[in-house]
């Protein structure tokens, strides 16, 4: 029984985005198509951006909400960008072209109420049969966890940024 | 201050190996060299094996202990394979050729006492300056966690194998 799974990587520890990247890599290694959508705060992460170029035709990589500031002064602009990103993501899901769709750091859009929760969850649970969706980010809403088939909490037992060591290329981005 | 980190992904949840793969991908995306060594039980995992071929010259991928049975009847043979794998890994670390060395599922060799713990930890902590080492696997020894700079526990909140859904290509391997 192979069925599409809704997977969530959440928690405050390191490894959520990289685990999603690793899954994309595995799927692509099997010749399966992946749509990887990042809902990031701030700039591009060149590490993954350059790496996925090696999987042309297998991993479609998109960055949404470039310049997202989240809890910014301009809440309307944030909400507009969130809707735009989500429209793109739901079209990717609905296309049925992908073995796996990754919504990286998507939880923030739900957590900060930039998108209405239940309609979003309806899209995720109503995805094409056999399609996997991976959602990453802190503060995953409880309802999302309830509906997910797989949930891993990446729990920060020790984190070097807490020790005053700065973020490094190839590690943090 | 950029210094090499000792990172551990442990816990019983999904995402340890994939997070290490994602980190390898990020580093390679920055043009940094990675040595990825898997200490696996049983067969090859073709997903990652095929994917890393796209990073030739950047990700060196090795599978050690092919046929490892762990707690098998033939404990001496297991210990011999463990030492062989570890000798290879420590040579990779000592070479200083790598930005990051990944010891995937290495914790089992320590947990099952197939290698002497303290001499292994001495090698890890005495690695070339600036080099990152990532260790993954369940049952990471407490001493390893103490010495690590970064520890994430991948905690299984929900796991589909527990619900009787079988492992799928591109997801579990």
Short mmCIF file of C-alpha atoms in Angstrom, two decimals:
data_model
loop_
_atom_site.label_atom_id
_atom_site.label_comp_id
_atom_site.label_asym_id
_atom_site.label_seq_id
_atom_site.Cartn_x
_atom_site.Cartn_y
_atom_site.Cartn_z
CA UNK A 1 0.00 0.00 0.00
CA UNK A 2 1.88 3.04 -1.29
CA UNK A 3 0.01 6.20 -0.50
CA UNK A 4 1.01 9.83 -0.48
CA UNK A 5 2.03 11.04 2.93
CA UNK A 6 1.63 14.42 4.59
CA UNK A 7 4.86 14.93 6.50
CA UNK A 8 5.78 17.68 8.95
CA UNK A 9 9.23 18.59 10.25
CA UNK A 10 8.79 21.04 13.08
CA UNK A 11 10.46 22.05 16.36
CA UNK A 12 13.11 24.59 17.23
CA UNK A 13 16.13 22.45 16.34
CA UNK A 14 18.36 22.35 13.31
CA UNK A 15 17.60 19.90 10.50
CA UNK A 16 14.09 20.70 9.27
CA UNK A 17 14.97 22.30 5.94
CA UNK A 18 17.99 20.05 5.44
CA UNK A 19 15.85 16.95 6.05
CA UNK A 20 13.41 18.19 3.40
CA UNK A 21 16.36 18.81 1.05
CA UNK A 22 17.65 15.30 1.73
CA UNK A 23 14.23 13.84 0.93
CA UNK A 24 14.11 15.82 -2.30
CA UNK A 25 17.54 14.45 -3.14
CA UNK A 26 16.47 10.87 -2.44
CA UNK A 27 13.34 11.20 -4.55
CA UNK A 28 15.32 12.77 -7.40
CA UNK A 29 17.83 9.94 -7.03
CA UNK A 30 14.96 7.59 -7.84
CA UNK A 31 14.08 9.75 -10.86
CA UNK A 32 10.98 11.13 -9.15
CA UNK A 33 9.96 14.77 -9.57
CA UNK A 34 9.97 17.23 -6.67
CA UNK A 35 8.67 20.77 -6.32
CA UNK A 36 10.57 22.50 -3.52
CA UNK A 37 9.06 25.82 -2.45
CA UNK A 38 10.75 27.97 0.18
CA UNK A 39 8.79 30.57 2.09
CA UNK A 40 11.81 32.35 3.46
CA UNK A 41 12.47 35.39 5.51
CA UNK A 42 15.12 37.54 3.92
CA UNK A 43 17.69 36.56 1.34
CA UNK A 44 18.36 33.55 -0.83
CA UNK A 45 20.17 30.57 0.57
CA UNK A 46 22.78 30.00 -2.07
CA UNK A 47 23.86 26.58 -0.80
CA UNK A 48 20.65 24.80 -1.69
CA UNK A 49 19.99 27.09 -4.63
CA UNK A 50 23.22 26.07 -6.36
CA UNK A 51 22.92 22.43 -5.33
CA UNK A 52 19.46 21.90 -6.81
CA UNK A 53 20.65 23.15 -10.19
CA UNK A 54 22.30 19.75 -10.51
CA UNK A 55 18.83 18.17 -10.50
CA UNK A 56 17.39 20.12 -13.41
CA UNK A 57 14.17 18.56 -14.65
CA UNK A 58 13.78 16.65 -11.39
CA UNK A 59 13.77 19.27 -8.63
CA UNK A 60 11.87 22.47 -9.39
CA UNK A 61 13.01 25.01 -6.82
CA UNK A 62 11.15 28.21 -6.06
CA UNK A 63 11.56 30.93 -3.48
CA UNK A 64 8.37 32.71 -2.45
CA UNK A 65 7.82 35.84 -0.46
CA UNK A 66 11.29 37.18 -1.10
CA UNK A 67 11.51 39.98 1.39
CA UNK A 68 8.92 38.53 3.71
CA UNK A 69 9.31 40.33 6.97
CA UNK A 70 6.61 38.48 8.89
CA UNK A 71 5.39 40.45 11.86
CA UNK A 72 6.34 43.58 9.91
CA UNK A 73 4.70 46.97 9.97
CA UNK A 74 3.19 46.25 6.59
CA UNK A 75 0.86 43.40 7.42
CA UNK A 76 -1.23 43.82 4.29
CA UNK A 77 1.80 43.48 2.05
CA UNK A 78 2.88 40.36 3.95
CA UNK A 79 -0.56 38.84 3.58
CA UNK A 80 -0.54 39.59 -0.14
CA UNK A 81 2.85 37.88 -0.58
CA UNK A 82 1.63 34.95 1.50
CA UNK A 83 -1.44 34.51 -0.70
CA UNK A 84 0.69 34.79 -3.84
CA UNK A 85 3.09 32.12 -2.56
CA UNK A 86 0.27 29.86 -1.50
CA UNK A 87 -1.49 30.22 -4.87
CA UNK A 88 1.70 29.06 -6.52
CA UNK A 89 2.08 26.14 -4.10
CA UNK A 90 -1.50 24.94 -4.45
CA UNK A 91 -1.16 25.02 -8.24
CA UNK A 92 1.97 22.83 -7.94
CA UNK A 93 0.06 20.43 -5.70
CA UNK A 94 -3.00 20.36 -7.97
CA UNK A 95 -0.89 19.82 -11.11
CA UNK A 96 -0.25 16.24 -10.08
CA UNK A 97 3.15 16.49 -11.79
CA UNK A 98 5.15 15.87 -8.64
CA UNK A 99 6.01 12.85 -6.55
CA UNK A 100 6.72 15.23 -3.67
CA UNK A 101 5.91 18.88 -2.98
CA UNK A 102 7.94 20.55 -0.23
CA UNK A 103 6.56 23.65 1.51
CA UNK A 104 9.67 24.78 3.36
CA UNK A 105 9.05 27.10 6.33
CA UNK A 106 5.39 27.21 5.41
CA UNK A 107 4.23 26.85 9.03
CA UNK A 108 4.99 30.51 9.71
CA UNK A 109 2.31 31.64 7.27
CA UNK A 110 -0.21 29.61 9.22
CA UNK A 111 1.17 30.47 12.65
CA UNK A 112 1.01 34.21 11.95
CA UNK A 113 -2.46 33.86 10.40
CA UNK A 114 -1.33 35.18 7.05
CA UNK A 115 -3.44 32.47 5.45
CA UNK A 116 -6.74 30.98 6.65
CA UNK A 117 -5.88 27.63 8.27
CA UNK A 118 -8.72 25.29 7.40
CA UNK A 119 -8.89 26.05 3.64
CA UNK A 120 -5.12 25.49 3.47
CA UNK A 121 -5.39 22.17 5.28
CA UNK A 122 -8.19 21.15 2.89
CA UNK A 123 -5.84 21.64 -0.03
CA UNK A 124 -3.12 19.61 1.66
CA UNK A 125 -5.39 16.71 2.57
CA UNK A 126 -7.17 16.87 -0.80
CA UNK A 127 -3.91 16.59 -2.78
CA UNK A 128 -3.65 14.10 -5.67
CA UNK A 129 -3.54 10.48 -4.52
CA UNK A 130 -0.02 9.16 -4.13
CA UNK A 131 1.52 12.62 -3.82
CA UNK A 132 3.70 13.38 -0.81
CA UNK A 133 3.72 16.79 0.80
CA UNK A 134 6.42 17.88 3.23
CA UNK A 135 5.82 20.95 5.41
CA UNK A 136 8.61 22.40 7.52
CA UNK A 137 8.94 25.16 10.09
CA UNK A 138 8.55 25.99 13.75
CA UNK A 139 5.20 26.45 15.44
CA UNK A 140 3.29 23.97 13.26
CA UNK A 141 -0.39 24.41 14.12
CA UNK A 142 -1.88 21.55 16.14
CA UNK A 143 -4.49 20.90 13.43
CA UNK A 144 -1.74 20.32 10.87
CA UNK A 145 -0.07 17.80 13.17
CA UNK A 146 -3.39 16.02 13.66
CA UNK A 147 -3.86 15.61 9.92
CA UNK A 148 -0.24 14.66 9.15
CA UNK A 149 0.81 11.05 8.56
CA UNK A 150 4.34 11.65 9.80
CA UNK A 151 5.56 14.26 12.26
CA UNK A 152 9.12 14.68 13.46
CA UNK A 153 9.96 17.27 16.06
CA UNK A 154 13.51 18.48 15.56
CA UNK A 155 14.29 19.26 19.17
CA UNK A 156 17.28 21.52 19.85
CA UNK A 157 19.27 19.73 22.53
CA UNK A 158 22.30 21.93 21.84
CA UNK A 159 22.56 24.74 19.33
CA UNK A 160 25.84 26.54 18.59
CA UNK A 161 24.22 29.89 17.83
CA UNK A 162 23.24 29.88 21.47
CA UNK A 163 26.95 29.68 22.28
CA UNK A 164 27.75 32.78 20.23
CA UNK A 165 29.15 31.02 17.20
CA UNK A 166 28.04 32.73 14.04
CA UNK A 167 26.14 31.10 11.17
CA UNK A 168 28.43 29.52 8.57
CA UNK A 169 28.04 28.79 4.86
CA UNK A 170 27.37 25.12 4.19
CA UNK A 171 25.99 24.71 7.69
CA UNK A 172 23.27 27.24 8.31
CA UNK A 173 22.54 28.16 4.68
CA UNK B 1 34.65 33.06 14.40
CA UNK B 2 34.17 30.14 11.98
CA UNK B 3 35.09 26.89 13.64
CA UNK B 4 34.42 23.29 12.77
CA UNK B 5 31.42 21.89 14.57
CA UNK B 6 30.69 18.41 15.85
CA UNK B 7 27.02 17.87 15.09
CA UNK B 8 24.78 15.00 16.12
CA UNK B 9 21.35 14.08 14.72
CA UNK B 10 19.85 11.46 16.96
CA UNK B 11 16.45 10.28 18.24
CA UNK B 12 13.94 7.76 16.96
CA UNK B 13 12.24 10.01 14.40
CA UNK B 14 12.59 10.36 10.67
CA UNK B 15 14.98 12.95 9.25
CA UNK B 16 18.43 12.14 10.63
CA UNK B 17 20.03 10.78 7.47
CA UNK B 18 18.06 13.13 5.22
CA UNK B 19 19.18 16.13 7.30
CA UNK B 20 22.79 15.00 6.86
CA UNK B 21 22.17 14.59 3.13
CA UNK B 22 20.69 18.07 2.98
CA UNK B 23 23.72 19.51 4.76
CA UNK B 24 26.02 17.72 2.32
CA UNK B 25 23.99 19.22 -0.51
CA UNK B 26 24.22 22.73 0.96
CA UNK B 27 27.97 22.46 1.46
CA UNK B 28 28.44 21.11 -2.07
CA UNK B 29 26.26 23.97 -3.31
CA UNK B 30 28.89 26.30 -1.85
CA UNK B 31 31.61 24.32 -3.65
CA UNK B 32 32.81 22.75 -0.39
CA UNK B 33 33.93 19.12 -0.26
CA UNK B 34 32.05 16.50 1.74
CA UNK B 35 32.86 12.92 2.65
CA UNK B 36 29.63 11.05 3.36
CA UNK B 37 30.11 7.64 4.95
CA UNK B 38 27.16 5.39 5.65
CA UNK B 39 27.41 2.63 8.22
CA UNK B 40 24.29 0.82 7.13
CA UNK B 41 22.52 -2.33 8.02
CA UNK B 42 21.66 -4.33 4.93
CA UNK B 43 21.39 -3.08 1.36
CA UNK B 44 22.29 0.07 -0.49
CA UNK B 45 19.94 2.99 -0.49
CA UNK B 46 19.74 3.78 -4.17
CA UNK B 47 18.02 7.15 -3.73
CA UNK B 48 20.97 8.88 -2.14
CA UNK B 49 23.47 6.77 -4.02
CA UNK B 50 22.19 7.97 -7.40
CA UNK B 51 21.64 11.53 -6.21
CA UNK B 52 25.18 12.08 -4.96
CA UNK B 53 26.57 11.07 -8.36
CA UNK B 54 25.48 14.52 -9.48
CA UNK B 55 28.02 16.01 -7.07
CA UNK B 56 31.08 14.22 -8.39
CA UNK B 57 34.26 15.78 -7.05
CA UNK B 58 32.34 17.46 -4.25
CA UNK B 59 30.56 14.67 -2.37
CA UNK B 60 32.56 11.48 -1.86
CA UNK B 61 30.06 8.82 -0.87
CA UNK B 62 31.03 5.52 0.74
CA UNK B 63 29.06 2.67 2.21
CA UNK B 64 30.81 0.77 4.98
CA UNK B 65 29.96 -2.50 6.64
CA UNK B 66 27.83 -3.71 3.78
CA UNK B 67 26.08 -6.68 5.31
CA UNK B 68 26.42 -5.41 8.85
CA UNK B 69 24.01 -7.38 10.90
CA UNK B 70 24.72 -5.72 14.24
CA UNK B 71 23.71 -7.90 17.13
CA UNK B 72 24.36 -10.88 14.83
CA UNK B 73 25.62 -14.31 15.80
CA UNK B 74 28.97 -13.43 14.35
CA UNK B 75 30.08 -10.68 16.69
CA UNK B 76 33.74 -10.95 15.74
CA UNK B 77 32.99 -10.40 12.06
CA UNK B 78 30.80 -7.39 12.94
CA UNK B 79 33.58 -5.91 15.06
CA UNK B 80 36.07 -6.45 12.24
CA UNK B 81 33.79 -4.64 9.75
CA UNK B 82 33.24 -1.86 12.29
CA UNK B 83 37.00 -1.35 12.73
CA UNK B 84 37.50 -1.42 8.96
CA UNK B 85 34.79 1.22 8.46
CA UNK B 86 36.13 3.35 11.28
CA UNK B 87 39.70 3.16 9.93
CA UNK B 88 38.39 4.50 6.64
CA UNK B 89 36.43 7.26 8.38
CA UNK B 90 39.30 8.40 10.57
CA UNK B 91 41.56 8.54 7.52
CA UNK B 92 38.99 10.78 5.79
CA UNK B 93 38.86 13.01 8.87
CA UNK B 94 42.65 13.15 9.24
CA UNK B 95 43.15 13.91 5.53
CA UNK B 96 41.92 17.44 6.09
CA UNK B 97 40.53 17.38 2.54
CA UNK B 98 36.93 17.85 3.59
CA UNK B 99 34.82 20.76 4.75
CA UNK B 100 32.43 18.22 6.28
CA UNK B 101 32.65 14.53 7.09
CA UNK B 102 29.34 12.73 7.68
CA UNK B 103 29.29 9.51 9.69
CA UNK B 104 25.77 8.34 8.93
CA UNK B 105 24.30 5.82 11.41
CA UNK B 106 27.63 5.68 13.17
CA UNK B 107 26.10 5.80 16.64
CA UNK B 108 25.15 2.11 16.41
CA UNK B 109 28.80 1.07 16.33
CA UNK B 110 29.33 2.93 19.56
CA UNK B 111 26.05 1.89 21.16
CA UNK B 112 26.73 -1.80 20.53
CA UNK B 113 30.32 -1.45 21.69
CA UNK B 114 31.75 -2.52 18.37
CA UNK B 115 34.32 0.23 18.75
CA UNK B 116 35.94 1.57 21.94
CA UNK B 117 34.13 4.82 22.77
CA UNK B 118 36.80 7.15 24.16
CA UNK B 119 39.45 6.61 21.44
CA UNK B 120 36.73 7.27 18.83
CA UNK B 121 35.66 10.46 20.56
CA UNK B 122 39.31 11.55 20.72
CA UNK B 123 39.52 11.30 16.94
CA UNK B 124 36.31 13.29 16.51
CA UNK B 125 37.32 16.07 18.88
CA UNK B 126 40.89 16.08 17.55
CA UNK B 127 39.78 16.57 13.93
CA UNK B 128 41.47 19.22 11.76
CA UNK B 129 40.53 22.77 12.75
CA UNK B 130 37.61 24.14 10.77
CA UNK B 131 36.33 20.71 9.77
CA UNK B 132 32.73 19.83 10.52
CA UNK B 133 31.71 16.32 11.49
CA UNK B 134 28.10 15.15 11.43
CA UNK B 135 27.18 11.95 13.27
CA UNK B 136 23.72 10.42 12.87
CA UNK B 137 21.82 7.53 14.39
CA UNK B 138 19.70 6.47 17.33
CA UNK B 139 21.10 5.82 20.78
CA UNK B 140 23.90 8.39 20.57
CA UNK B 141 26.09 7.81 23.65
CA UNK B 142 25.79 10.49 26.32
CA UNK B 143 29.51 11.27 26.09
CA UNK B 144 29.16 12.06 22.40
CA UNK B 145 26.33 14.47 23.15
CA UNK B 146 28.43 16.13 25.83
CA UNK B 147 31.26 16.75 23.38
CA UNK B 148 29.05 17.84 20.47
CA UNK B 149 28.57 21.51 19.55
CA UNK B 150 25.13 20.93 18.09
CA UNK B 151 22.65 18.19 18.94
CA UNK B 152 19.20 17.78 17.43
CA UNK B 153 16.90 15.06 18.64
CA UNK B 154 14.61 13.95 15.82
CA UNK B 155 11.64 12.99 17.94
CA UNK B 156 9.01 10.76 16.31
CA UNK B 157 5.71 12.43 17.09
CA UNK B 158 3.96 10.34 14.43
CA UNK B 159 5.51 7.71 12.20
CA UNK B 160 3.60 6.03 9.35
CA UNK B 161 5.41 2.69 9.67
CA UNK B 162 3.72 2.46 13.03
CA UNK B 163 0.41 2.69 11.16
CA UNK B 164 1.25 -0.26 8.92
CA UNK B 165 2.20 1.73 5.84
CA UNK B 166 5.19 0.19 4.16
CA UNK B 167 8.47 1.95 3.38
CA UNK B 168 8.44 3.74 0.02
CA UNK B 169 11.18 4.68 -2.45
CA UNK B 170 12.05 8.35 -2.25
CA UNK B 171 10.74 8.53 1.28
CA UNK B 172 12.42 5.90 3.42
CA UNK B 173 15.38 5.18 1.14
#
